[in-house]
Amino acid sequence: MMIAEPLFHLILIFSVLLPLVSLTVLALLGVAEKEVDYWQLEHARLRLEKELQESKYMQLHQQIRPHFFFNALNAFLSLARLGKNEEMIRGMEHFALFLRDSYETKQPLIPFKQEWAHTNNYLAVQQLRFGSRLSVSVQMDPDGERALIPSYTLQTLVENAFKHGLEKKAGEKCLAIDFRRQGNWVYLRVCDNGNEGKELSIANGGVGLDNLRKRFARLFDLPTQLVLQKDERGWTEALVVWPYVPGDEG
């Protein structure tokens, strides 16, 4: 029995097109699979790069610690010898809280309120060491307490102020912290009179300043700023500016 001409044409077209369509689909699947593999590899590369940067940051951050630990223990011993047990106990409580918080795993971004609590324990120990010779001035904008900040930012800036300025200064040691939100931006200033009137040098930046600058640039989409400069008093000022991103209420 002969096949009708229109049906024959349909069968012929189907026979020719089916292999072509199959090859096209297989090719597209291959391309899609390659794209998926590429994005998976790219994601893994970025994750490893981020972990490496965080690891480098923590290594740099810990370089300051032995110096502070040694001085804190000496301060506790001095208080014990003088029989100032209550002051020693308060200092050790702050020191213990500082240690606990230092070795906790943190998110890359935390509320400023949490960052301040950690740094405040550090300052309490330093106040114990230097007594009336150390003056700490703090101005904080309550409207910005929820602002997210890279963890250990304030801590690193304050530690650098002591290590590269206040530790070596004779007489009155002054530290000023100013934190405020202005619209969609957050400003943090950490100033000290440790190198008052002297020219700034690379050493004044400390081991963590460049690393902090890179972390801010990586964690925020909008421009950020981290500079070391002299303020109107001739004090060393570390200024950080970054976009306001609110964290959780808690």
Tab-separated table of C-alpha atoms in Angstrom, residues 11-231:
chain	number	residue	atom	x	y	z
A	11	ILE	CA	7.912	11.225	7.825
A	12	LEU	CA	10.907	12.391	5.781
A	13	ILE	CA	11.112	15.717	7.572
A	14	PHE	CA	10.727	14.048	10.984
A	15	SER	CA	13.449	11.520	10.123
A	16	VAL	CA	15.849	14.307	9.185
A	17	LEU	CA	14.996	16.748	11.982
A	18	LEU	CA	14.921	14.264	14.895
A	19	PRO	CA	18.671	13.541	14.856
A	20	LEU	CA	19.426	17.240	14.437
A	21	VAL	CA	17.176	18.179	17.354
A	22	SER	CA	18.693	15.434	19.483
A	23	LEU	CA	22.219	16.619	18.716
A	24	THR	CA	21.232	20.216	19.485
A	25	VAL	CA	19.689	19.237	22.825
A	26	LEU	CA	22.738	17.183	23.780
A	27	ALA	CA	25.024	20.065	22.836
A	28	LEU	CA	22.985	22.493	24.916
A	29	LEU	CA	23.022	20.106	27.857
A	30	GLY	CA	26.789	19.847	27.520
A	31	VAL	CA	27.159	23.628	27.527
A	32	ALA	CA	24.819	23.960	30.525
A	33	GLU	CA	26.755	21.301	32.376
A	34	LYS	CA	30.005	23.108	31.638
A	35	GLU	CA	28.490	26.389	32.863
A	36	VAL	CA	27.323	24.697	36.073
A	37	ASP	CA	30.793	23.213	36.563
A	38	TYR	CA	32.377	26.617	35.920
A	39	TRP	CA	30.183	28.402	38.474
A	40	GLN	CA	30.745	25.659	41.011
A	41	LEU	CA	34.503	25.983	40.566
A	42	GLU	CA	34.291	29.781	40.728
A	43	HIS	CA	32.199	29.595	43.906
A	44	ALA	CA	34.687	27.201	45.487
A	45	ARG	CA	37.586	29.467	44.473
A	46	LEU	CA	35.946	32.552	46.003
A	47	ARG	CA	35.105	30.649	49.202
A	48	LEU	CA	38.696	29.428	49.574
A	49	GLU	CA	40.030	32.913	48.855
A	50	LYS	CA	37.746	34.389	51.515
A	51	GLU	CA	38.807	31.766	54.057
A	52	LEU	CA	42.465	32.456	53.258
A	53	GLN	CA	42.002	36.201	53.718
A	54	GLU	CA	40.195	35.659	57.036
A	55	SER	CA	42.973	33.327	58.168
A	56	LYS	CA	45.627	35.913	57.256
A	57	TYR	CA	43.676	38.573	59.104
A	58	MET	CA	43.449	36.510	62.267
A	59	GLN	CA	47.182	35.747	62.102
A	60	LEU	CA	47.932	39.454	61.857
A	61	HIS	CA	45.461	40.207	64.615
A	62	GLN	CA	47.076	37.720	66.970
A	63	GLN	CA	50.556	39.252	66.515
A	64	ILE	CA	49.577	42.031	68.926
A	65	ARG	CA	48.258	39.694	71.598
A	66	PRO	CA	51.393	38.294	73.334
A	67	HIS	CA	52.564	41.825	74.141
A	68	PHE	CA	49.205	42.711	75.694
A	69	PHE	CA	48.943	39.405	77.588
A	70	PHE	CA	52.384	39.845	79.145
A	71	ASN	CA	51.630	43.397	80.277
A	72	ALA	CA	48.219	42.446	81.660
A	73	LEU	CA	49.687	39.614	83.747
A	74	ASN	CA	52.354	41.968	85.093
A	75	ALA	CA	49.615	44.414	86.103
A	76	PHE	CA	47.750	41.678	87.987
A	77	LEU	CA	50.946	40.629	89.788
A	78	SER	CA	51.607	44.231	90.820
A	79	LEU	CA	48.093	44.571	92.249
A	80	ALA	CA	48.486	41.294	94.119
A	81	ARG	CA	51.743	42.460	95.692
A	82	LEU	CA	50.072	45.724	96.744
A	83	GLY	CA	47.141	43.837	98.264
A	84	LYS	CA	44.618	45.496	95.915
A	85	ASN	CA	42.565	42.341	95.575
A	86	GLU	CA	39.282	43.926	94.484
A	87	GLU	CA	40.931	45.821	91.628
A	88	MET	CA	42.827	42.701	90.629
A	89	ILE	CA	39.638	40.610	90.570
A	90	ARG	CA	37.779	43.190	88.466
A	91	GLY	CA	40.691	43.357	86.069
A	92	MET	CA	40.886	39.588	85.742
A	93	GLU	CA	37.141	39.418	85.064
A	94	HIS	CA	37.535	41.832	82.160
A	95	PHE	CA	40.598	39.950	80.977
A	96	ALA	CA	38.721	36.620	81.040
A	97	LEU	CA	35.815	38.112	79.062
A	98	PHE	CA	38.268	39.568	76.571
A	99	LEU	CA	39.955	36.191	76.084
A	100	ARG	CA	36.652	34.363	75.695
A	101	ASP	CA	35.405	36.798	73.099
A	102	SER	CA	38.711	36.836	71.216
A	103	TYR	CA	38.606	33.150	70.449
A	104	GLU	CA	34.929	32.843	69.621
A	105	THR	CA	34.032	32.249	65.970
A	106	LYS	CA	32.337	35.379	64.686
A	107	GLN	CA	30.448	36.372	61.588
A	108	PRO	CA	32.367	38.621	59.160
A	109	LEU	CA	30.001	41.467	60.113
A	110	ILE	CA	28.711	42.099	63.648
A	111	PRO	CA	26.731	44.957	65.271
A	112	PHE	CA	28.938	47.795	66.499
A	113	LYS	CA	27.438	47.384	69.972
A	114	GLN	CA	28.985	43.896	70.150
A	115	GLU	CA	32.334	45.138	68.861
A	116	TRP	CA	32.381	47.870	71.508
A	117	ALA	CA	31.653	45.412	74.338
A	118	HIS	CA	34.717	43.386	73.337
A	119	THR	CA	36.982	46.432	73.047
A	120	ASN	CA	35.724	47.829	76.348
A	121	ASN	CA	37.102	44.777	78.184
A	122	TYR	CA	40.492	45.453	76.613
A	123	LEU	CA	40.353	49.101	77.683
A	124	ALA	CA	39.416	48.131	81.249
A	125	VAL	CA	42.662	46.142	81.532
A	126	GLN	CA	44.716	48.986	80.026
A	127	GLN	CA	43.100	51.419	82.463
A	128	LEU	CA	44.164	49.108	85.256
A	129	ARG	CA	47.754	49.191	83.978
A	130	PHE	CA	48.142	52.942	83.538
A	131	GLY	CA	45.710	54.262	86.129
A	132	SER	CA	45.258	58.033	86.147
A	133	ARG	CA	47.900	58.449	83.428
A	134	LEU	CA	45.409	57.092	80.888
A	135	SER	CA	42.404	59.147	79.829
A	136	VAL	CA	39.787	57.530	77.572
A	137	SER	CA	37.079	59.645	75.952
A	138	VAL	CA	34.175	57.877	74.220
A	139	GLN	CA	31.399	59.457	72.160
A	140	MET	CA	28.854	57.125	70.619
A	141	ASP	CA	25.745	57.731	68.583
A	142	PRO	CA	22.940	55.447	69.868
A	143	ASP	CA	21.322	55.671	66.449
A	144	GLY	CA	24.243	53.736	64.982
A	145	GLU	CA	24.695	50.937	67.518
A	146	ARG	CA	23.054	48.428	65.165
A	147	ALA	CA	25.433	49.320	62.334
A	148	LEU	CA	27.302	46.261	61.089
A	149	ILE	CA	31.085	46.433	61.208
A	150	PRO	CA	33.778	43.868	60.301
A	151	SER	CA	34.621	42.003	63.499
A	152	TYR	CA	37.679	43.197	65.475
A	153	THR	CA	37.843	46.514	63.584
A	154	LEU	CA	37.629	48.801	66.617
A	155	GLN	CA	39.748	46.384	68.638
A	156	THR	CA	42.538	46.464	66.055
A	157	LEU	CA	42.501	50.271	65.819
A	158	VAL	CA	42.633	50.666	69.603
A	159	GLU	CA	45.379	48.062	69.975
A	160	ASN	CA	47.433	49.832	67.328
A	161	ALA	CA	46.971	53.137	69.139
A	162	PHE	CA	48.528	51.598	72.253
A	163	LYS	CA	51.235	49.577	70.563
A	164	HIS	CA	52.467	52.307	68.190
A	165	GLY	CA	51.838	55.374	70.328
A	166	LEU	CA	50.522	55.289	73.881
A	167	GLU	CA	52.768	52.496	75.179
A	168	LYS	CA	55.874	54.571	74.376
A	169	LYS	CA	54.590	57.943	75.550
A	170	ALA	CA	55.643	59.392	78.875
A	171	GLY	CA	53.178	61.394	80.910
A	172	GLU	CA	49.473	61.663	80.118
A	173	LYS	CA	48.140	59.173	77.609
A	174	CYS	CA	44.926	60.180	75.825
A	175	LEU	CA	42.670	58.017	73.692
A	176	ALA	CA	39.490	59.307	72.036
A	177	ILE	CA	36.865	57.154	70.275
A	178	ASP	CA	34.134	58.827	68.242
A	179	PHE	CA	31.438	56.760	66.540
A	180	ARG	CA	28.442	58.197	64.741
A	181	ARG	CA	25.970	57.582	61.960
A	182	GLN	CA	25.285	60.333	59.442
A	183	GLY	CA	22.472	59.348	57.103
A	184	ASN	CA	23.534	56.312	55.087
A	185	TRP	CA	27.142	56.396	56.301
A	186	VAL	CA	28.968	55.462	59.491
A	187	TYR	CA	32.067	57.258	60.804
A	188	LEU	CA	34.529	55.826	63.317
A	189	ARG	CA	37.497	57.790	64.627
A	190	VAL	CA	40.156	56.465	66.988
A	191	CYS	CA	42.616	59.184	68.061
A	192	ASP	CA	45.612	59.101	70.398
A	193	ASN	CA	48.299	61.526	71.523
A	194	GLY	CA	51.027	58.898	71.499
A	195	ASN	CA	52.830	60.529	68.563
A	196	GLU	CA	51.526	64.048	69.091
A	197	GLY	CA	53.189	66.502	66.719
A	198	LYS	CA	55.330	63.815	65.043
A	199	GLU	CA	55.110	62.887	61.362
A	200	LEU	CA	53.176	59.768	60.481
A	201	SER	CA	55.128	56.769	59.199
A	202	ILE	CA	54.285	53.382	57.778
A	203	ALA	CA	54.932	51.870	61.217
A	204	ASN	CA	52.105	53.921	62.692
A	205	GLY	CA	49.644	51.896	60.646
A	206	GLY	CA	50.397	48.656	62.436
A	207	VAL	CA	50.121	45.185	60.984
A	208	GLY	CA	46.340	45.211	60.649
A	209	LEU	CA	45.525	48.508	58.925
A	210	ASP	CA	46.016	47.433	55.317
A	211	ASN	CA	44.243	44.168	56.021
A	212	LEU	CA	41.282	46.037	57.511
A	213	ARG	CA	41.101	48.254	54.437
A	214	LYS	CA	40.859	45.166	52.218
A	215	ARG	CA	38.192	43.589	54.411
A	216	PHE	CA	35.989	46.685	54.243
A	217	ALA	CA	36.349	46.833	50.456
A	218	ARG	CA	35.418	43.173	50.136
A	219	LEU	CA	32.462	43.159	52.531
A	220	PHE	CA	30.635	46.261	51.295
A	221	ASP	CA	29.366	47.009	47.789
A	222	LEU	CA	29.583	50.789	48.216
A	223	PRO	CA	32.895	52.676	48.628
A	224	THR	CA	34.630	52.562	52.021
A	225	GLN	CA	37.499	54.577	53.473
A	226	LEU	CA	40.202	53.820	56.016
A	227	VAL	CA	42.955	56.399	56.482
A	228	LEU	CA	45.592	57.338	59.020
A	229	GLN	CA	46.079	61.082	59.440
A	230	LYS	CA	46.690	63.913	61.906
A	231	ASP	CA	43.711	65.691	63.460
